[in-house]
């Protein structure tokens, strides 16, 4: 597949010039701000055309960073719950005292990932989650928490049907989130990760500001995460409001009917050392919920199910996807397993069981359910692999790569994926190192990969 080049269109209307408390609702119309600028060459920067005009061609090395600071959305008078994180290694990193984990997959991959796009590093250095838009134009959105560079704004990109990439919006920031330059401290203003559209046409985004920290350390400055509703009008973000807050490590979100499901990767911990057990789970909120403060404990009434994770990789539930019959699949990252949850006629959890686990899957991050064949496609974050899991839970390795810069499209710590036709488009997180991860360093290239399923998956 040829290398994909793209355009970036910046306009003032794509930003969130808002300030909001958790008890408030933001008006639909944003305040006016000066348009961001793109400098295509050494000449004086020219303002880019609004989003509806033809995109402006921007080479990655020549793209000027957005000139506006992240906008401000406060999550309320959120007092960090009794669990407050500190100066730990980045999340998803196995504890240092544990033995290395074998990372070689037992089966040869069936195909090779190729390059979909190199994202301009002036805008994105850490891509994460995809979502199809409901607008009928074949477009999708990509969240960029940009954890690899704490000085960068957190953004959401749009990808058109013909692979044009534009800035869709700036994620709302929080003026109460202090920025620290100390190693291991949280350093971002916000952390947009999982996203999904609701039937109301709004975009629901997990803001995992605590991704840098350890939710079980005694850090009084640790900031809790939240779920944000981005108000969308005419395919543009015009406001934001808090759905729920006070979650120490929210991760993914899926909307089904009138309910919102959020995975929480680190709720509680029992025991010490090799005898530790991590408890994670799924929260469920009504679609119209606002300003719900959870207790961030296993006794929260909004918590509908939990799983346990044991050493050496103490990182719990991550990706969520739903099947054709309404069943929910949950990826237990550190256990390398997928749980299946079925619901009764009242929407209550009726059964929770192990669906898939095996030597082919070390860890699992983003997941995507294929409605045509009932398969689940999974990112093995630690092994640099993409997996295919059939309806019986059998696992195959579709693609896998050793550590690299990812410049040629090789998998470089795949975090999320989306199915478009017969292709899987994959975001490469490329930010977490150490055992058991294949990744050894953050590279200069921020990439999206693509895996062609034709002739491989029926």
Tab-separated table of C-alpha atoms in Angstrom:
chain	number	residue	atom	x	y	z
A	1	UNK	CA	0.000	0.000	0.000
A	2	UNK	CA	1.400	3.402	-0.888
A	3	UNK	CA	2.356	5.862	1.791
A	4	UNK	CA	-0.598	8.029	2.736
A	5	UNK	CA	-0.173	11.794	2.869
A	6	UNK	CA	-2.885	14.017	4.220
A	7	UNK	CA	-4.064	17.500	4.933
A	8	UNK	CA	-4.791	19.339	8.139
A	9	UNK	CA	-7.488	21.985	8.288
A	10	UNK	CA	-7.642	24.267	11.307
A	11	UNK	CA	-10.461	26.629	12.136
A	12	UNK	CA	-11.471	28.525	15.231
A	13	UNK	CA	-14.812	26.762	15.286
A	14	UNK	CA	-13.101	23.440	15.918
A	15	UNK	CA	-11.806	24.435	19.345
A	16	UNK	CA	-13.615	24.367	22.668
A	17	UNK	CA	-13.373	27.905	24.081
A	18	UNK	CA	-15.250	26.848	27.187
A	19	UNK	CA	-15.009	26.914	30.932
A	20	UNK	CA	-17.317	24.657	32.885
A	21	UNK	CA	-17.875	23.365	36.370
A	22	UNK	CA	-19.213	19.871	36.893
A	23	UNK	CA	-22.529	21.279	38.042
A	24	UNK	CA	-22.874	23.447	34.932
A	25	UNK	CA	-23.938	22.886	31.359
A	26	UNK	CA	-22.030	24.642	28.615
A	27	UNK	CA	-24.029	26.812	26.203
A	28	UNK	CA	-24.283	25.469	22.690
A	29	UNK	CA	-22.416	28.353	21.063
A	30	UNK	CA	-18.678	28.627	21.710
A	31	UNK	CA	-16.994	31.959	22.286
A	32	UNK	CA	-14.931	33.339	19.439
A	33	UNK	CA	-11.213	32.711	19.391
A	34	UNK	CA	-8.546	33.583	16.876
A	35	UNK	CA	-8.066	30.874	14.258
A	36	UNK	CA	-5.057	28.636	14.598
A	37	UNK	CA	-2.428	29.053	11.952
A	38	UNK	CA	-0.407	26.713	9.768
A	39	UNK	CA	2.954	27.751	8.369
A	40	UNK	CA	3.470	25.826	5.115
A	41	UNK	CA	6.900	27.306	4.465
A	42	UNK	CA	9.282	30.056	5.517
A	43	UNK	CA	6.853	32.782	4.519
A	44	UNK	CA	4.526	34.506	6.950
A	45	UNK	CA	1.919	32.060	8.253
A	46	UNK	CA	-1.392	32.141	6.469
A	47	UNK	CA	-4.722	31.353	8.052
A	48	UNK	CA	-6.113	28.064	6.887
A	49	UNK	CA	-9.486	27.793	5.261
A	50	UNK	CA	-12.508	26.740	7.307
A	51	UNK	CA	-13.245	23.022	7.517
A	52	UNK	CA	-15.763	23.063	4.697
A	53	UNK	CA	-13.235	24.318	2.149
A	54	UNK	CA	-10.607	22.289	0.348
A	55	UNK	CA	-7.975	21.010	2.790
A	56	UNK	CA	-4.603	22.672	2.986
A	57	UNK	CA	-1.689	20.410	2.100
A	58	UNK	CA	0.747	20.182	5.026
A	59	UNK	CA	3.963	18.180	5.095
A	60	UNK	CA	4.576	16.727	8.567
A	61	UNK	CA	7.883	18.533	9.045
A	62	UNK	CA	6.397	21.879	8.112
A	63	UNK	CA	3.244	21.812	10.216
A	64	UNK	CA	3.079	24.493	12.851
A	65	UNK	CA	1.607	23.508	16.199
A	66	UNK	CA	-1.815	24.821	17.104
A	67	UNK	CA	-1.418	28.195	18.743
A	68	UNK	CA	-4.280	27.924	21.173
A	69	UNK	CA	-4.001	26.370	24.602
A	70	UNK	CA	-6.296	23.520	25.579
A	71	UNK	CA	-9.633	24.863	26.706
A	72	UNK	CA	-10.878	24.667	30.211
A	73	UNK	CA	-13.535	22.315	31.511
A	74	UNK	CA	-13.328	21.760	35.228
A	75	UNK	CA	-14.618	18.452	36.535
A	76	UNK	CA	-16.168	20.023	39.582
A	77	UNK	CA	-15.032	20.195	43.111
A	78	UNK	CA	-13.667	16.719	42.663
A	79	UNK	CA	-11.839	15.676	45.749
A	80	UNK	CA	-9.564	12.788	44.863
A	81	UNK	CA	-10.982	9.692	46.454
A	82	UNK	CA	-9.095	7.960	49.208
A	83	UNK	CA	-7.052	6.276	46.521
A	84	UNK	CA	-4.621	8.822	45.193
A	85	UNK	CA	-1.791	8.106	42.737
A	86	UNK	CA	1.759	9.185	42.679
A	87	UNK	CA	5.088	9.053	41.013
A	88	UNK	CA	4.912	5.652	39.417
A	89	UNK	CA	6.066	4.318	36.074
A	90	UNK	CA	3.521	4.837	33.289
A	91	UNK	CA	0.421	2.693	33.440
A	92	UNK	CA	0.470	-0.710	31.773
A	93	UNK	CA	4.081	-1.245	32.840
A	94	UNK	CA	4.720	-4.437	34.780
A	95	UNK	CA	6.082	-3.962	38.316
A	96	UNK	CA	9.872	-3.740	38.292
A	97	UNK	CA	10.371	-6.483	40.836
A	98	UNK	CA	8.577	-9.110	38.802
A	99	UNK	CA	10.259	-11.590	36.479
A	100	UNK	CA	10.282	-10.852	32.726
A	101	UNK	CA	7.375	-12.279	30.777
A	102	UNK	CA	7.955	-14.345	27.651
A	103	UNK	CA	6.775	-12.245	24.705
A	104	UNK	CA	7.323	-14.470	21.660
A	105	UNK	CA	4.065	-15.510	20.040
A	106	UNK	CA	3.742	-19.263	19.464
A	107	UNK	CA	2.382	-18.973	15.920
A	108	UNK	CA	3.616	-17.154	12.833
A	109	UNK	CA	1.484	-14.154	11.818
A	110	UNK	CA	-0.768	-14.559	8.795
A	111	UNK	CA	-0.021	-11.211	7.157
A	112	UNK	CA	1.959	-7.983	7.492
A	113	UNK	CA	0.788	-4.578	8.668
A	114	UNK	CA	1.375	-1.704	6.243
A	115	UNK	CA	1.511	2.055	6.563
A	116	UNK	CA	-1.785	3.937	6.641
A	117	UNK	CA	-0.480	7.362	7.693
A	118	UNK	CA	2.326	9.182	9.427
A	119	UNK	CA	0.708	11.809	11.622
A	120	UNK	CA	2.402	15.214	11.854
A	121	UNK	CA	4.193	15.233	15.186
A	122	UNK	CA	3.309	18.886	15.657
A	123	UNK	CA	-0.265	17.718	16.248
A	124	UNK	CA	-0.140	14.115	17.408
A	125	UNK	CA	2.531	12.054	19.156
A	126	UNK	CA	0.229	9.564	20.915
A	127	UNK	CA	-2.853	8.344	19.012
A	128	UNK	CA	-5.391	6.155	20.761
A	129	UNK	CA	-9.051	5.379	20.043
A	130	UNK	CA	-11.150	5.397	16.854
A	131	UNK	CA	-14.884	5.754	16.351
A	132	UNK	CA	-17.068	5.800	13.233
A	133	UNK	CA	-19.117	8.979	12.948
A	134	UNK	CA	-22.916	8.732	12.528
A	135	UNK	CA	-22.994	11.291	9.701
A	136	UNK	CA	-23.194	8.871	6.784
A	137	UNK	CA	-20.074	10.171	5.037
A	138	UNK	CA	-17.753	7.298	5.960
A	139	UNK	CA	-15.636	9.431	8.280
A	140	UNK	CA	-14.193	8.496	11.650
A	141	UNK	CA	-12.562	10.243	14.598
A	142	UNK	CA	-9.290	9.513	16.401
A	143	UNK	CA	-8.448	10.621	19.945
A	144	UNK	CA	-4.895	11.830	20.581
A	145	UNK	CA	-4.044	12.096	24.296
A	146	UNK	CA	-0.451	12.970	23.325
A	147	UNK	CA	0.956	11.460	26.500
A	148	UNK	CA	4.427	11.361	24.932
A	149	UNK	CA	4.654	15.168	25.051
A	150	UNK	CA	3.052	16.863	28.073
A	151	UNK	CA	3.395	20.296	26.472
A	152	UNK	CA	1.085	19.469	23.561
A	153	UNK	CA	-2.665	20.072	23.461
A	154	UNK	CA	-4.944	17.049	23.538
A	155	UNK	CA	-6.896	16.779	20.303
A	156	UNK	CA	-9.384	14.768	18.290
A	157	UNK	CA	-8.681	14.227	14.590
A	158	UNK	CA	-11.144	13.391	11.831
A	159	UNK	CA	-10.321	10.954	9.025
A	160	UNK	CA	-12.476	11.195	5.914
A	161	UNK	CA	-13.588	8.379	3.639
A	162	UNK	CA	-10.751	9.289	1.258
A	163	UNK	CA	-8.207	9.396	4.119
A	164	UNK	CA	-7.949	13.166	4.518
A	165	UNK	CA	-6.989	13.913	8.120
A	166	UNK	CA	-8.073	17.134	9.824
A	167	UNK	CA	-8.216	18.618	13.280
A	168	UNK	CA	-11.770	18.073	14.533
A	169	UNK	CA	-11.493	19.561	18.006
A	170	UNK	CA	-9.388	20.402	20.997
A	171	UNK	CA	-10.272	18.334	24.027
A	172	UNK	CA	-11.538	20.382	26.982
A	173	UNK	CA	-8.827	20.995	29.533
A	174	UNK	CA	-9.096	21.533	33.249
A	175	UNK	CA	-7.582	24.621	34.863
A	176	UNK	CA	-7.228	22.772	38.157
A	177	UNK	CA	-4.933	20.150	36.657
A	178	UNK	CA	-1.457	21.363	37.535
A	179	UNK	CA	1.412	20.563	35.189
A	180	UNK	CA	4.454	18.903	36.727
A	181	UNK	CA	7.827	18.391	35.089
A	182	UNK	CA	8.936	15.831	37.648
A	183	UNK	CA	9.502	12.337	36.196
A	184	UNK	CA	6.620	10.016	36.931
A	185	UNK	CA	4.217	12.796	37.874
A	186	UNK	CA	1.043	13.356	35.884
A	187	UNK	CA	1.888	16.003	33.315
A	188	UNK	CA	-1.094	16.524	31.068
A	189	UNK	CA	-4.100	18.784	31.072
A	190	UNK	CA	-6.439	16.025	29.904
A	191	UNK	CA	-6.259	12.550	28.448
A	192	UNK	CA	-8.902	11.715	25.814
A	193	UNK	CA	-8.894	7.964	25.276
A	194	UNK	CA	-11.971	5.807	24.582
A	195	UNK	CA	-14.743	7.432	22.519
A	196	UNK	CA	-18.196	6.501	21.247
A	197	UNK	CA	-21.176	8.292	19.765
A	198	UNK	CA	-24.538	8.051	21.473
A	199	UNK	CA	-27.961	7.883	19.795
A	200	UNK	CA	-28.300	11.557	20.758
A	201	UNK	CA	-25.556	12.389	18.249
A	202	UNK	CA	-23.121	13.498	20.943
A	203	UNK	CA	-19.617	12.130	21.445
A	204	UNK	CA	-18.767	10.464	24.762
A	205	UNK	CA	-15.078	10.633	25.661
A	206	UNK	CA	-13.107	9.116	28.525
A	207	UNK	CA	-10.726	11.670	30.038
A	208	UNK	CA	-8.041	9.629	31.791
A	209	UNK	CA	-5.914	12.380	33.280
A	210	UNK	CA	-4.428	9.937	35.813
A	211	UNK	CA	-2.859	7.724	33.142
A	212	UNK	CA	0.622	8.828	34.226
A	213	UNK	CA	0.142	7.977	37.875
A	214	UNK	CA	-0.368	5.124	40.291
A	215	UNK	CA	-3.885	5.162	41.739
A	216	UNK	CA	-2.744	3.291	44.836
A	217	UNK	CA	0.104	5.568	45.898
A	218	UNK	CA	-0.281	8.399	48.345
A	219	UNK	CA	-0.159	11.418	46.054
A	220	UNK	CA	-2.450	14.224	47.242
A	221	UNK	CA	-2.114	15.964	43.866
A	222	UNK	CA	-3.365	13.056	41.788
A	223	UNK	CA	-6.328	14.079	39.623
A	224	UNK	CA	-9.242	11.758	39.021
A	225	UNK	CA	-10.611	10.940	35.575
A	226	UNK	CA	-14.045	11.535	34.164
A	227	UNK	CA	-16.461	10.853	31.330
A	228	UNK	CA	-17.243	13.878	29.157
A	229	UNK	CA	-20.107	14.459	26.741
A	230	UNK	CA	-19.004	16.526	23.740
A	231	UNK	CA	-22.053	18.326	22.352
A	232	UNK	CA	-22.098	17.993	18.564
A	233	UNK	CA	-24.083	20.231	16.205
A	234	UNK	CA	-23.777	20.061	12.423
A	235	UNK	CA	-20.909	17.597	12.777
A	236	UNK	CA	-18.897	20.047	14.903
A	237	UNK	CA	-18.132	20.168	18.628
A	238	UNK	CA	-19.855	23.173	20.214
A	239	UNK	CA	-19.800	22.420	23.942
A	240	UNK	CA	-19.046	19.888	26.634
A	241	UNK	CA	-20.395	18.680	29.950
A	242	UNK	CA	-19.334	16.168	32.569
A	243	UNK	CA	-21.281	12.900	32.675
A	244	UNK	CA	-19.411	11.264	35.567
A	245	UNK	CA	-16.239	11.978	37.518
A	246	UNK	CA	-13.963	10.810	40.340
A	247	UNK	CA	-12.759	7.672	38.516
A	248	UNK	CA	-9.049	7.051	39.051
A	249	UNK	CA	-8.385	5.202	35.772
A	250	UNK	CA	-11.286	5.175	33.281
A	251	UNK	CA	-10.266	3.745	29.932
A	252	UNK	CA	-12.776	2.797	27.233
A	253	UNK	CA	-16.420	3.691	26.627
A	254	UNK	CA	-19.253	2.187	24.599
A	255	UNK	CA	-22.829	3.445	24.287
A	256	UNK	CA	-25.641	0.956	23.797
A	257	UNK	CA	-29.207	2.184	23.691
A	258	UNK	CA	-29.799	4.486	26.629
A	259	UNK	CA	-26.778	3.286	28.628
A	260	UNK	CA	-23.101	4.246	28.695
A	261	UNK	CA	-20.518	1.611	29.680
A	262	UNK	CA	-17.072	2.672	30.911
A	263	UNK	CA	-14.165	0.353	31.698
A	264	UNK	CA	-12.179	1.245	34.820
A	265	UNK	CA	-8.741	-0.371	34.790
A	266	UNK	CA	-7.683	0.107	38.423
A	267	UNK	CA	-10.364	0.321	41.109
A	268	UNK	CA	-8.871	-1.500	44.079
A	269	UNK	CA	-5.972	-3.707	45.072
A	270	UNK	CA	-5.735	-6.531	47.570
A	271	UNK	CA	-2.600	-8.087	49.054
A	272	UNK	CA	1.051	-7.223	48.489
A	273	UNK	CA	3.918	-8.277	46.210
A	274	UNK	CA	3.375	-11.499	44.301
A	275	UNK	CA	0.125	-12.023	46.194
A	276	UNK	CA	-1.454	-8.829	44.904
A	277	UNK	CA	-4.792	-8.909	43.118
A	278	UNK	CA	-6.025	-5.952	41.105
A	279	UNK	CA	-9.768	-5.364	40.828
A	280	UNK	CA	-11.160	-3.543	37.806
A	281	UNK	CA	-14.649	-3.263	36.399
A	282	UNK	CA	-17.306	-1.643	34.242
A	283	UNK	CA	-19.445	1.328	35.216
A	284	UNK	CA	-22.865	1.909	33.669
A	285	UNK	CA	-24.536	5.332	33.478
A	286	UNK	CA	-27.829	6.489	31.932
A	287	UNK	CA	-27.408	8.278	28.623
A	288	UNK	CA	-28.718	11.524	30.100
A	289	UNK	CA	-26.545	11.400	33.246
A	290	UNK	CA	-24.773	14.582	34.354
A	291	UNK	CA	-22.239	15.280	37.080
A	292	UNK	CA	-22.404	11.817	38.649
A	293	UNK	CA	-19.717	11.493	41.307
A	294	UNK	CA	-18.672	7.887	41.831
A	295	UNK	CA	-16.912	6.732	44.975
A	296	UNK	CA	-14.195	4.910	43.023
A	297	UNK	CA	-14.671	1.737	45.075
A	298	UNK	CA	-15.907	-1.788	44.392
A	299	UNK	CA	-19.123	-0.853	46.219
A	300	UNK	CA	-20.187	1.804	43.725
A	301	UNK	CA	-23.827	1.234	42.678
A	302	UNK	CA	-22.907	2.128	39.086
A	303	UNK	CA	-20.392	-0.748	38.933
A	304	UNK	CA	-22.071	-3.656	37.135
A	305	UNK	CA	-19.241	-6.211	37.003
A	306	UNK	CA	-15.638	-6.702	38.103
A	307	UNK	CA	-12.659	-8.852	37.153
A	308	UNK	CA	-9.438	-9.741	38.942
A	309	UNK	CA	-5.906	-9.483	37.593
A	310	UNK	CA	-2.843	-11.109	39.143
A	311	UNK	CA	0.912	-10.411	38.704
A	312	UNK	CA	3.086	-9.838	36.879
A	313	UNK	CA	1.050	-7.359	34.789
A	314	UNK	CA	-1.219	-5.469	37.158
A	315	UNK	CA	-3.440	-3.631	34.711
A	316	UNK	CA	-7.095	-4.619	34.476
A	317	UNK	CA	-10.048	-4.092	32.160
A	318	UNK	CA	-9.277	-2.104	29.039
A	319	UNK	CA	-11.202	-2.501	25.769
A	320	UNK	CA	-14.960	-3.011	25.441
A	321	UNK	CA	-17.024	-4.217	22.491
A	322	UNK	CA	-20.570	-5.509	22.021
A	323	UNK	CA	-21.724	-8.504	19.991
A	324	UNK	CA	-24.697	-8.953	17.686
A	325	UNK	CA	-26.828	-10.444	20.460
A	326	UNK	CA	-26.134	-7.628	22.911
A	327	UNK	CA	-23.406	-9.475	24.784
A	328	UNK	CA	-20.482	-7.425	26.082
A	329	UNK	CA	-16.829	-8.466	25.683
A	330	UNK	CA	-14.209	-7.105	28.074
A	331	UNK	CA	-10.446	-7.278	27.683
A	332	UNK	CA	-8.510	-8.025	30.877
A	333	UNK	CA	-5.203	-6.475	29.805
A	334	UNK	CA	-2.839	-7.980	32.370
A	335	UNK	CA	-4.452	-11.412	32.412
A	336	UNK	CA	-4.424	-11.712	28.622
A	337	UNK	CA	-8.040	-12.826	28.649
A	338	UNK	CA	-11.434	-11.719	27.375
A	339	UNK	CA	-14.600	-11.976	29.453
A	340	UNK	CA	-18.093	-12.352	28.023
A	341	UNK	CA	-20.991	-10.695	29.837
A	342	UNK	CA	-24.623	-11.396	28.982
A	343	UNK	CA	-27.615	-9.391	30.182
A	344	UNK	CA	-31.159	-10.318	31.137
A	345	UNK	CA	-34.285	-8.733	29.672
A	346	UNK	CA	-34.009	-5.887	32.189
A	347	UNK	CA	-30.455	-5.037	31.191
A	348	UNK	CA	-28.930	-6.516	34.333
A	349	UNK	CA	-25.856	-8.737	34.206
A	350	UNK	CA	-27.070	-12.329	33.982
A	351	UNK	CA	-23.788	-14.152	33.411
A	352	UNK	CA	-20.076	-13.403	33.277
A	353	UNK	CA	-17.628	-15.980	31.939
A	354	UNK	CA	-14.199	-16.420	30.385
A	355	UNK	CA	-14.463	-16.240	26.597
A	356	UNK	CA	-10.898	-16.358	25.275
A	357	UNK	CA	-7.404	-16.894	26.643
A	358	UNK	CA	-4.285	-18.563	25.289
A	359	UNK	CA	-0.560	-18.338	24.581
A	360	UNK	CA	-1.261	-16.276	21.457
A	361	UNK	CA	-2.484	-13.329	23.568
A	362	UNK	CA	-0.181	-11.783	26.168
A	363	UNK	CA	-2.132	-8.570	26.739
A	364	UNK	CA	-5.148	-6.941	25.107
A	365	UNK	CA	-5.948	-3.296	24.579
A	366	UNK	CA	-8.420	-2.048	21.970
A	367	UNK	CA	-10.981	-4.492	20.530
A	368	UNK	CA	-13.400	-4.410	17.606
A	369	UNK	CA	-16.377	-6.709	16.979
A	370	UNK	CA	-16.990	-7.707	13.347
A	371	UNK	CA	-20.774	-7.825	12.906
A	372	UNK	CA	-20.523	-9.852	9.692
A	373	UNK	CA	-18.711	-12.896	11.077
A	374	UNK	CA	-18.844	-12.498	14.858
A	375	UNK	CA	-15.054	-12.287	15.185
A	376	UNK	CA	-13.262	-9.947	17.579
A	377	UNK	CA	-10.063	-8.199	16.491
A	378	UNK	CA	-7.699	-7.360	19.329
A	379	UNK	CA	-4.570	-5.261	19.833
A	380	UNK	CA	-1.903	-7.164	21.761
A	381	UNK	CA	-0.263	-4.036	23.142
A	382	UNK	CA	2.777	-5.785	24.593
A	383	UNK	CA	3.626	-8.123	21.706
A	384	UNK	CA	3.110	-5.639	18.852
A	385	UNK	CA	0.433	-7.921	17.432
A	386	UNK	CA	-3.091	-7.906	16.023
A	387	UNK	CA	-5.222	-10.929	16.875
A	388	UNK	CA	-8.345	-12.518	15.422
A	389	UNK	CA	-10.697	-14.326	17.821
A	390	UNK	CA	-13.518	-16.361	16.311
A	391	UNK	CA	-16.977	-17.049	17.759
A	392	UNK	CA	-15.664	-20.029	19.725
A	393	UNK	CA	-12.842	-18.039	21.316
A	394	UNK	CA	-10.056	-19.481	19.147
A	395	UNK	CA	-7.163	-17.016	18.768
A	396	UNK	CA	-5.027	-16.418	15.670
A	397	UNK	CA	-2.159	-13.969	15.189
A	398	UNK	CA	-2.973	-11.824	12.157
A	399	UNK	CA	0.101	-9.591	12.214
A	400	UNK	CA	3.076	-9.073	14.508
A	401	UNK	CA	6.251	-7.002	14.361
A	402	UNK	CA	9.445	-6.588	16.365
A	403	UNK	CA	10.321	-3.234	17.881
A	404	UNK	CA	10.805	-0.537	15.237
A	405	UNK	CA	10.188	3.129	14.509
A	406	UNK	CA	6.963	2.194	12.730
A	407	UNK	CA	7.891	4.414	9.776
A	408	UNK	CA	7.174	1.604	7.313
A	409	UNK	CA	3.791	0.800	8.872
A	410	UNK	CA	5.056	-1.910	11.203
A	411	UNK	CA	3.023	-2.301	14.366
A	412	UNK	CA	4.497	-0.118	17.085
A	413	UNK	CA	2.577	-0.833	20.295
A	414	UNK	CA	-0.946	-1.108	18.829
A	415	UNK	CA	-3.532	0.390	21.167
A	416	UNK	CA	-6.797	0.594	19.242
A	417	UNK	CA	-8.268	-0.463	15.933
A	418	UNK	CA	-11.308	0.082	13.766
A	419	UNK	CA	-12.800	-2.015	10.958
A	420	UNK	CA	-13.437	-0.182	7.684
A	421	UNK	CA	-14.591	-2.503	4.942
A	422	UNK	CA	-12.071	-5.340	4.928
A	423	UNK	CA	-9.298	-3.347	6.528
A	424	UNK	CA	-8.279	-2.851	10.131
A	425	UNK	CA	-6.854	0.603	10.776
A	426	UNK	CA	-4.651	0.626	13.864
A	427	UNK	CA	-3.255	3.341	16.132
A	428	UNK	CA	0.298	2.853	17.405
A	429	UNK	CA	0.637	4.154	20.965
A	430	UNK	CA	4.448	3.821	21.099
A	431	UNK	CA	4.852	5.241	24.588
A	432	UNK	CA	5.220	2.492	27.207
A	433	UNK	CA	8.491	0.603	27.678
A	434	UNK	CA	9.923	-2.072	29.953
A	435	UNK	CA	8.915	-5.681	30.540
A	436	UNK	CA	6.825	-7.259	29.129
A	437	UNK	CA	6.501	-4.820	26.237
A	438	UNK	CA	8.271	-5.233	22.901
A	439	UNK	CA	8.484	-1.455	22.609
A	440	UNK	CA	11.813	-0.035	23.836
A	441	UNK	CA	11.462	3.699	23.152
A	442	UNK	CA	9.178	6.421	21.870
A	443	UNK	CA	10.088	7.161	18.254
A	444	UNK	CA	9.929	10.251	16.060
A	445	UNK	CA	7.217	8.733	13.878
A	446	UNK	CA	3.601	8.747	15.033
A	447	UNK	CA	1.848	6.248	12.806
A	448	UNK	CA	-1.353	4.484	11.909
A	449	UNK	CA	-1.048	0.996	10.430
A	450	UNK	CA	-3.445	-1.014	8.291
A	451	UNK	CA	-4.036	-4.771	8.057
A	452	UNK	CA	-5.912	-6.141	5.043
A	453	UNK	CA	-8.288	-8.971	5.998
A	454	UNK	CA	-9.103	-10.085	2.448
A	455	UNK	CA	-8.394	-13.791	2.058
A	456	UNK	CA	-7.415	-14.117	5.722
A	457	UNK	CA	-10.655	-13.685	7.663
A	458	UNK	CA	-13.927	-14.875	6.167
